[in-house]
XYZ file of C-alpha atoms in Angstrom:
592
model
C 60.400 184.312 123.227
C 62.368 182.271 120.703
C 63.908 185.470 119.278
C 64.944 186.604 122.762
C 66.529 183.215 123.456
C 68.483 183.416 120.189
C 69.792 186.899 121.066
C 70.822 185.696 124.518
C 72.624 182.734 122.939
C 74.524 185.040 120.577
C 75.518 187.294 123.469
C 76.647 184.238 125.386
C 78.833 183.055 122.491
C 80.354 186.510 122.043
C 81.164 186.564 125.741
C 82.907 183.213 125.441
C 84.924 184.460 122.467
C 86.067 187.495 124.432
C 86.891 185.277 127.392
C 89.404 183.198 125.465
C 91.158 186.180 123.945
C 92.758 187.289 127.232
C 96.259 186.259 128.286
C 96.756 183.523 130.899
C 96.852 184.728 134.482
C 99.629 182.320 135.284
C 101.514 179.489 133.635
C 103.009 176.479 135.269
C 106.790 176.353 135.312
C 107.432 177.547 131.745
C 111.196 177.436 132.226
C 111.235 173.722 133.032
C 108.250 171.716 131.746
C 109.949 168.492 132.835
C 109.947 169.244 136.555
C 107.149 168.830 139.086
C 105.605 171.741 140.961
C 102.787 172.602 143.349
C 100.007 175.103 142.664
C 97.862 176.325 145.583
C 94.578 178.145 144.896
C 91.956 179.643 147.199
C 88.514 180.399 145.755
C 85.634 182.076 147.588
C 82.039 181.394 146.658
C 80.521 184.424 144.895
C 83.519 186.621 145.761
C 85.894 187.902 143.052
C 88.940 187.803 145.298
C 91.044 184.644 144.982
C 94.637 183.684 145.689
C 97.126 181.906 143.427
C 100.246 180.725 145.254
C 99.704 183.461 147.813
C 99.132 186.269 145.304
C 95.738 187.924 145.119
C 93.852 187.690 141.819
C 90.497 189.298 140.978
C 88.137 187.107 138.936
C 85.359 188.241 136.590
C 83.431 185.081 137.357
C 84.188 183.684 140.825
C 83.266 180.236 142.043
C 79.534 179.891 142.489
C 76.740 177.492 143.386
C 74.149 176.688 140.741
C 71.272 174.303 141.479
C 73.094 172.968 144.559
C 76.256 172.256 142.528
C 79.520 174.155 142.996
C 81.167 175.486 139.816
C 84.707 176.880 139.479
C 86.361 178.963 136.670
C 87.875 176.632 134.032
C 90.215 179.054 132.261
C 91.710 180.447 135.442
C 92.407 177.018 136.894
C 93.615 175.600 133.574
C 96.168 178.405 133.247
C 97.207 177.981 136.868
C 97.827 174.248 136.374
C 99.460 174.666 132.945
C 96.622 172.979 131.076
C 95.141 173.977 127.750
C 91.748 175.709 127.789
C 91.115 177.390 124.416
C 88.297 178.580 122.178
C 88.258 176.962 118.704
C 86.777 179.456 116.245
C 86.427 176.894 113.470
C 84.340 174.425 115.484
C 82.870 177.038 117.844
C 83.817 174.895 120.803
C 86.029 175.184 123.868
C 88.783 172.601 124.171
C 90.333 171.615 127.489
C 93.319 169.277 127.584
C 94.481 167.808 130.893
C 97.235 165.219 131.466
C 94.724 162.362 130.963
C 91.700 163.842 129.215
C 90.621 165.783 126.143
C 87.320 167.557 126.739
C 85.219 169.494 124.208
C 82.548 171.939 125.431
C 79.870 172.687 122.831
C 77.553 175.298 124.325
C 75.624 175.718 121.056
C 74.477 172.103 121.160
C 74.518 171.775 124.932
C 77.047 168.957 124.743
C 80.307 167.984 126.421
C 82.564 165.315 124.917
C 85.001 163.673 127.326
C 87.561 161.527 125.523
C 84.884 160.963 122.880
C 81.997 160.205 125.255
C 78.965 162.500 125.356
C 77.640 164.233 128.437
C 74.926 166.830 128.878
C 76.394 170.339 129.055
C 74.303 171.554 131.995
C 75.370 168.556 134.118
C 79.052 169.421 133.703
C 79.462 173.118 132.931
C 77.881 176.560 132.916
C 78.573 179.968 131.426
C 78.661 182.772 134.021
C 79.474 186.359 133.001
C 80.830 184.992 129.713
C 83.210 182.639 131.534
C 83.240 178.854 131.329
C 82.619 177.261 134.713
C 83.063 173.542 135.463
C 81.816 171.337 138.243
C 83.976 171.367 141.368
C 84.271 167.581 141.261
C 86.057 167.870 137.918
C 89.138 169.141 139.750
C 89.684 165.629 141.015
C 87.977 163.624 138.277
C 89.649 165.141 135.195
C 92.333 167.647 136.255
C 94.108 165.612 138.907
C 93.822 168.276 141.604
C 92.827 167.778 145.252
C 90.275 170.087 146.806
C 88.434 170.718 150.061
C 85.306 172.740 150.516
C 84.859 174.766 153.729
C 81.137 175.437 154.050
C 81.588 177.741 157.026
C 84.065 179.988 155.190
C 82.395 179.322 151.824
C 85.865 178.660 150.443
C 87.379 176.108 148.052
C 91.008 175.159 148.725
C 92.736 173.566 145.721
C 96.105 171.823 145.657
C 97.595 170.685 142.334
C 100.927 168.869 142.074
C 102.311 168.692 138.575
C 103.952 165.317 138.214
C 107.157 164.815 136.302
C 106.674 163.395 132.843
C 108.335 160.073 132.221
C 111.141 159.979 129.650
C 111.296 156.254 128.985
C 109.169 154.777 126.207
C 108.815 151.012 126.777
C 107.530 150.500 123.233
C 110.791 151.820 121.813
C 113.052 150.685 124.622
C 114.524 154.172 124.599
C 114.206 157.464 126.456
C 113.478 160.944 125.210
C 116.374 163.402 125.565
C 116.164 166.385 127.893
C 116.573 169.940 126.592
C 117.957 172.410 129.081
C 120.209 175.453 129.077
C 121.044 178.523 131.093
C 122.951 181.776 130.629
C 126.361 182.631 132.007
C 124.879 185.670 133.764
C 121.471 186.939 134.808
C 121.270 189.823 132.299
C 123.180 191.285 129.382
C 123.776 194.729 127.939
C 122.895 195.870 124.429
C 125.444 194.388 122.025
C 126.989 192.091 124.631
C 127.657 188.525 123.445
C 125.268 186.100 125.110
C 126.952 183.008 126.520
C 124.671 179.973 126.501
C 125.442 177.086 128.857
C 124.114 173.847 127.367
C 122.750 171.462 130.002
C 120.923 169.106 127.629
C 121.472 165.371 127.945
C 120.218 162.006 126.782
C 119.364 159.535 129.593
C 120.495 156.631 127.383
C 123.929 158.255 126.925
C 123.537 158.227 123.141
C 124.241 161.922 122.776
C 122.248 164.766 121.261
C 122.027 164.635 117.465
C 120.131 167.860 116.778
C 119.469 171.204 118.453
C 116.556 173.427 117.454
C 116.420 176.942 118.877
C 113.720 179.563 118.703
C 114.508 183.168 119.559
C 118.222 182.531 120.071
C 120.593 185.333 118.992
C 124.252 185.862 119.674
C 123.442 189.370 120.866
C 120.520 191.807 121.104
C 120.413 195.501 120.207
C 117.122 196.488 121.855
C 116.507 196.351 125.606
C 113.770 194.083 126.869
C 112.942 190.495 127.802
C 113.154 187.842 125.085
C 111.926 184.215 125.260
C 114.277 181.509 124.016
C 113.222 177.895 123.489
C 115.339 174.798 122.896
C 114.258 171.385 121.609
C 116.753 168.558 121.154
C 116.638 165.242 119.288
C 118.610 162.083 120.046
C 120.129 159.620 117.582
C 116.898 157.567 117.456
C 114.795 160.578 116.499
C 113.234 161.006 119.937
C 112.386 164.666 120.517
C 112.555 166.356 123.903
C 109.942 168.544 125.472
C 110.561 172.228 124.636
C 112.530 174.090 127.281
C 112.179 177.868 127.564
C 113.907 180.661 129.429
C 113.716 184.436 129.214
C 116.792 186.563 128.643
C 116.903 190.110 130.015
C 118.650 192.829 127.978
C 119.495 195.928 130.014
C 119.089 199.469 128.717
C 122.863 199.993 128.635
C 125.255 199.588 125.710
C 128.217 197.237 125.568
C 128.798 197.364 121.780
C 126.806 199.222 119.153
C 125.378 197.473 116.116
C 128.257 198.895 114.048
C 130.932 197.896 116.554
C 129.712 194.394 117.295
C 130.808 192.506 114.133
C 134.136 194.345 114.058
C 134.913 193.266 117.613
C 133.407 189.800 117.530
C 133.920 188.378 114.038
C 137.229 186.642 113.295
C 139.778 187.652 110.680
C 138.536 186.772 107.202
C 134.889 187.421 108.044
C 132.663 189.453 105.771
C 130.607 192.170 107.467
C 127.452 192.664 105.427
C 126.125 196.217 105.554
C 123.973 198.591 103.582
C 124.623 201.902 101.915
C 123.315 204.071 104.750
C 125.507 202.346 107.338
C 128.604 202.608 105.142
C 127.927 206.246 104.308
C 127.237 207.210 107.892
C 130.208 205.425 109.452
C 132.949 204.590 106.930
C 132.686 206.541 103.698
C 134.753 209.665 104.348
C 137.043 208.687 107.199
C 140.201 210.712 107.935
C 143.378 209.382 106.333
C 146.242 208.009 108.379
C 149.483 209.938 107.948
C 152.018 208.127 105.786
C 155.527 208.572 104.437
C 155.868 207.470 100.824
C 159.015 206.258 99.091
C 159.210 204.796 95.586
C 161.489 201.982 94.511
C 162.802 202.616 91.004
C 165.407 199.842 91.047
C 163.170 197.608 88.910
C 161.377 198.867 85.801
C 157.886 197.567 85.053
C 156.705 196.522 81.594
C 152.904 196.418 81.394
C 151.199 194.731 78.441
C 147.451 195.303 78.793
C 146.436 196.966 75.536
C 144.906 195.661 73.473
C 143.516 193.887 76.515
C 141.249 191.862 74.237
C 143.103 191.305 71.000
C 141.175 190.407 67.869
C 144.126 189.484 65.684
C 147.509 187.844 66.100
C 150.533 190.037 66.636
C 152.927 191.702 69.037
C 151.090 193.057 72.084
C 153.953 195.036 73.656
C 157.703 195.295 73.386
C 160.519 197.023 75.305
C 164.038 196.539 76.681
C 165.258 195.590 80.151
C 168.820 195.885 81.353
C 169.198 194.946 85.013
C 166.088 194.401 87.117
C 162.661 194.331 85.543
C 159.125 193.070 86.000
C 157.038 191.663 83.180
C 153.280 192.050 83.611
C 150.601 191.039 81.116
C 146.821 190.750 81.142
C 145.084 189.759 77.912
C 141.909 188.111 76.589
C 141.692 186.106 73.376
C 139.205 188.018 71.230
C 139.917 186.039 68.079
C 137.833 183.146 66.851
C 140.601 180.564 67.160
C 142.970 179.064 69.711
C 146.195 181.023 70.116
C 149.313 180.870 72.240
C 150.694 183.708 74.350
C 154.461 183.804 74.542
C 157.177 186.124 75.800
C 160.247 186.319 73.568
C 163.634 187.446 74.867
C 166.044 188.918 72.289
C 169.700 189.548 73.122
C 170.476 192.837 71.376
C 174.189 192.770 72.391
C 177.250 191.096 70.887
C 177.915 188.931 73.954
C 175.883 186.313 75.818
C 173.268 187.644 78.244
C 171.796 185.724 81.168
C 168.194 186.243 82.241
C 167.514 185.185 85.823
C 163.919 184.782 87.053
C 163.523 185.465 90.795
C 159.730 185.519 91.234
C 156.644 184.699 89.242
C 152.878 184.741 89.297
C 151.041 182.939 86.546
C 147.721 181.239 85.923
C 146.328 178.905 83.288
C 143.918 180.436 80.760
C 140.378 180.964 82.058
C 137.198 182.871 81.222
C 136.996 184.257 84.769
C 138.792 187.595 84.750
C 138.639 188.063 88.531
C 139.854 184.522 89.102
C 142.951 184.774 86.939
C 143.875 188.138 88.445
C 143.480 186.772 91.956
C 145.359 183.524 91.319
C 148.310 185.152 89.580
C 148.624 187.784 92.325
C 148.511 185.150 95.083
C 151.248 183.241 93.281
C 153.381 186.367 92.971
C 152.914 187.639 96.543
C 153.803 184.222 97.933
C 157.277 184.900 96.481
C 158.372 181.267 96.541
C 162.172 181.283 96.171
C 163.321 180.524 92.644
C 166.455 181.012 90.601
C 165.811 180.065 86.974
C 168.372 181.179 84.408
C 168.324 181.445 80.643
C 171.457 182.344 78.726
C 170.879 183.900 75.303
C 173.709 183.973 72.728
C 174.592 187.309 71.054
C 171.904 188.678 68.724
C 169.717 185.603 69.266
C 166.042 185.359 70.312
C 164.741 182.690 72.681
C 161.261 181.900 73.932
C 161.321 183.050 77.557
C 157.816 181.785 78.368
C 155.154 180.021 76.353
C 151.635 179.334 77.689
C 149.201 176.605 76.717
C 146.771 177.472 73.950
C 143.860 179.488 75.195
C 140.447 179.485 73.611
C 138.368 182.409 72.387
C 137.086 184.362 75.394
C 139.747 183.041 77.767
C 142.300 185.264 79.429
C 145.715 185.074 81.069
C 147.493 187.112 83.711
C 151.177 186.907 84.593
C 154.018 188.468 86.589
C 157.736 187.769 86.244
C 160.581 189.417 88.089
C 163.753 189.137 86.020
C 167.386 190.254 86.250
C 169.586 190.530 83.186
C 173.323 191.191 82.858
C 172.833 192.880 79.482
C 170.161 194.516 77.365
C 167.289 192.197 76.426
C 164.256 193.058 74.339
C 161.093 191.377 75.667
C 158.143 190.925 73.325
C 154.646 189.805 74.313
C 153.236 187.862 71.361
C 149.889 186.201 70.558
C 150.097 183.743 67.684
C 149.719 180.146 66.539
C 153.424 180.046 65.719
C 155.681 181.541 68.393
C 159.006 180.547 66.887
C 161.186 183.680 67.170
C 161.628 184.287 63.452
C 157.897 183.965 62.740
C 156.600 185.771 65.850
C 158.833 188.850 65.568
C 157.647 189.384 62.005
C 154.056 189.825 63.202
C 152.523 193.323 63.242
C 152.489 195.549 66.329
C 148.884 195.524 67.524
C 147.275 198.943 68.024
C 146.625 200.578 71.409
C 142.955 200.293 72.460
C 142.746 202.364 75.622
C 144.005 200.063 78.350
C 147.304 200.324 80.210
C 150.448 199.854 78.171
C 153.913 201.139 78.786
C 157.130 200.927 80.734
C 157.212 202.449 84.204
C 160.296 203.221 86.301
C 158.534 202.440 89.616
C 157.362 198.903 90.385
C 157.142 199.208 94.179
C 155.876 201.863 96.577
C 156.600 201.840 100.302
C 154.172 203.441 102.729
C 155.143 203.890 106.359
C 151.957 204.698 108.239
C 151.359 205.853 111.799
C 148.926 203.292 113.211
C 149.937 203.652 116.843
C 148.314 206.882 118.044
C 145.005 207.288 116.188
C 141.856 207.093 118.324
C 139.001 207.097 115.796
C 138.358 205.013 112.666
C 140.749 206.050 109.882
C 141.801 204.818 106.457
C 144.331 204.725 103.678
C 143.198 204.884 100.047
C 144.640 202.672 97.317
C 144.162 203.320 93.625
C 142.289 206.636 93.531
C 144.760 208.173 91.063
C 144.717 211.377 93.106
C 146.925 212.724 95.866
C 146.229 209.718 98.129
C 147.691 207.278 95.592
C 148.680 208.794 92.243
C 149.010 206.567 89.188
C 152.624 205.932 88.214
C 153.925 207.796 85.132
C 155.755 205.971 82.356
C 156.493 205.834 78.628
C 155.112 203.757 75.771
C 157.940 203.286 73.225
C 155.549 201.857 70.630
C 153.505 205.071 70.606
C 156.446 207.214 71.711
C 154.391 209.056 74.327
C 154.100 209.524 78.079
C 151.490 207.320 79.770
C 150.083 206.538 83.222
C 149.610 203.175 84.865
C 145.924 203.685 85.646
C 145.274 201.247 88.468
C 148.993 200.788 89.169
C 148.780 197.209 87.882
C 151.975 195.257 88.442
C 153.042 197.623 91.245
C 153.661 196.103 94.681
C 152.589 198.120 97.721
C 154.482 197.541 100.949
C 152.653 199.121 103.872
C 154.477 199.172 107.208
C 153.445 200.331 110.673
C 155.664 200.311 113.765
C 154.088 199.374 117.098
C 150.482 199.291 115.828
C 147.779 199.834 118.416
C 145.023 197.311 119.060
C 142.787 197.524 115.998
C 140.982 195.799 113.176
C 142.010 196.312 109.548
C 139.221 196.004 106.966
C 138.872 196.427 103.219
C 136.033 198.413 101.655
C 135.602 198.126 97.873
C 134.517 201.527 96.532
C 135.171 201.342 92.789
C 133.204 198.211 91.936
C 133.964 194.485 91.880
C 137.053 193.390 93.787
C 138.806 190.051 94.244
C 142.409 189.761 95.311
C 144.883 188.775 98.014
C 146.725 190.664 100.744
C 149.855 189.436 102.485
C 149.626 190.296 106.193
C 152.796 189.727 108.209
C 153.716 186.928 105.817
C 150.284 185.249 105.615
C 148.106 185.361 102.496
C 144.534 186.575 103.100
C 142.038 186.082 100.275
C 139.470 188.816 99.702
C 136.853 187.508 99.715
C 137.212 183.853 100.674
C 134.871 183.008 97.777
C 133.098 185.042 95.105
C 133.780 188.763 94.805
C 133.342 191.919 96.859
C 131.107 194.554 95.357
C 130.917 198.227 96.179
C 128.589 199.267 98.996
C 127.549 195.831 100.305
C 130.047 195.317 103.101
C 133.612 194.971 104.320
C 135.996 192.123 105.062
C 138.237 191.910 108.116
C 141.825 191.553 106.919
C 143.660 191.546 110.231
C 143.436 192.259 113.936
C 146.294 193.421 116.110
C 146.664 193.037 119.860
C 148.690 196.197 120.487
C 151.723 194.089 121.416
C 153.172 193.490 117.929
C 156.426 195.156 116.933
C 155.070 195.912 113.478
C 152.318 195.367 110.928
C 153.336 194.660 107.321
C 150.835 194.543 104.467
C 151.819 193.612 100.904
C 149.454 194.129 98.009
C 149.387 194.353 94.235
C 146.262 195.458 92.338
C 144.730 192.274 90.880
C 143.659 192.226 87.245
C 139.899 192.353 86.783
C 139.262 194.380 89.949
C 138.065 197.965 90.172
C 139.527 200.803 92.240
C 139.770 202.676 94.540
C 139.625 200.603 97.678
C 139.911 201.750 101.299
C 141.848 199.999 104.017
C 140.011 200.934 107.205
C 141.865 200.955 110.513
C 139.378 200.611 113.371
C 140.655 201.121 116.940
C 139.646 198.428 119.441
C 139.646 198.237 123.228
C 139.242 195.301 125.599
C 135.548 194.785 124.907
C 134.792 191.517 123.197
C 137.482 189.568 125.018
């Protein structure tokens, strides 16, 4: 007999475990736990049919009479009233929490603990069909519900009014804040921005200091119903009751996952992606038609080899007569501090004036991307200047001298100059940059980087950005037909060269009557950091750090479709890799 009783007890416990694994039949006012509400329940003795707020529910264990006492289902009523009734696996007990009581049912030991006081299990509860049943009188005694029993109909009528929780705490002399929100509309489409309407407040008018959301997203890309919960905290640290609502996402698309950040993120934003998304949507876009003209009115002297010099000497040297641009990018590879200087030698028998009209320069630094970015920003800003230097016949002056830079540091510089006679410019790295000493230094050997004089220092691209209807691009710095590297000549080696990367060249990209669109940059060659000038405004790419190939894009500009033109100015920054794509993405009125 004892063995049979033990088996029955095990079966009973298993039944209880299964009972508390099922989902609640109903929950009380989940969207507003602060408000009051009425729950109306009809139970029939020994009949599975019951009614919750007018809706029929079938029970596994209906109300019943045991030893002249009426018992009702605890879990069903607890869920209906919004009270906790849960199985605790660790303690092998059932816990019920009502507004005023904490009750522990221990069927193993035939005990019930009510707010810490013991009561015999069989006097208070029973297990029927694996379901916990409680005495009918408990509805009034511990759950705060009113009930009537109709003996003729064998029916229990239960009325429970959930009272509003008080906010004021007299011990603190302060009230808890109230969390509440709603949505601007009843449902949203896939990829449609969700507009939250904050209705939270603090009864003491101290304001809300902190918002904590669970499940909140600015948009959703899968249809369905999603719960969102808000908790707020006031300035005194009082925390509100959680407030929850469900948002419904329709099975209809407003914006795709690719479109959404392009439409919704502001100019300057970085759109993080992955390789598959880039490859599938942006890697081989069609190119926008463009008309190319080259400006050869200003020759370009590029001193970038040896990029890292290991001895003192002359880095590059050539003549300018008229307009010219001086460009240098070098790293101190010696083991001592040196000075970089540009010497200007008048090779004529009359005075020559050198006028500087624009410049971009940066103090020595170990950050290659930084110095390239800073110097290019400085140059593209094109702050008006008119510095002049008059050099007597056959004399050499120091045109520019930089502060000493330490081993491992680099410099980058641009200068636009105009001369009224022939001037030889020499880029020199030395401790002594007096003309007589510096010009006697050796010419340093070519080491594979760009060096030479190039007739073209500006390219003009007129693009058609008014009629395209699908994402398109222009390519910068591929060295192919899209953007060939400029040819030139290195007088020190006496050979034709190419400006691989087109460093020192300014691109002026112009579009008449551009359509509504977003313009983005995609780094394809490697690390990139540099500025663009968009309709006169400098845009840093990126705002901080560097872009790397394949990890995302940055939004450079957005047009409304009402502008007369779009003008983009750019010069390849030192330390960055190429090619890059400028992506032109057509937009419509979505997202407004």
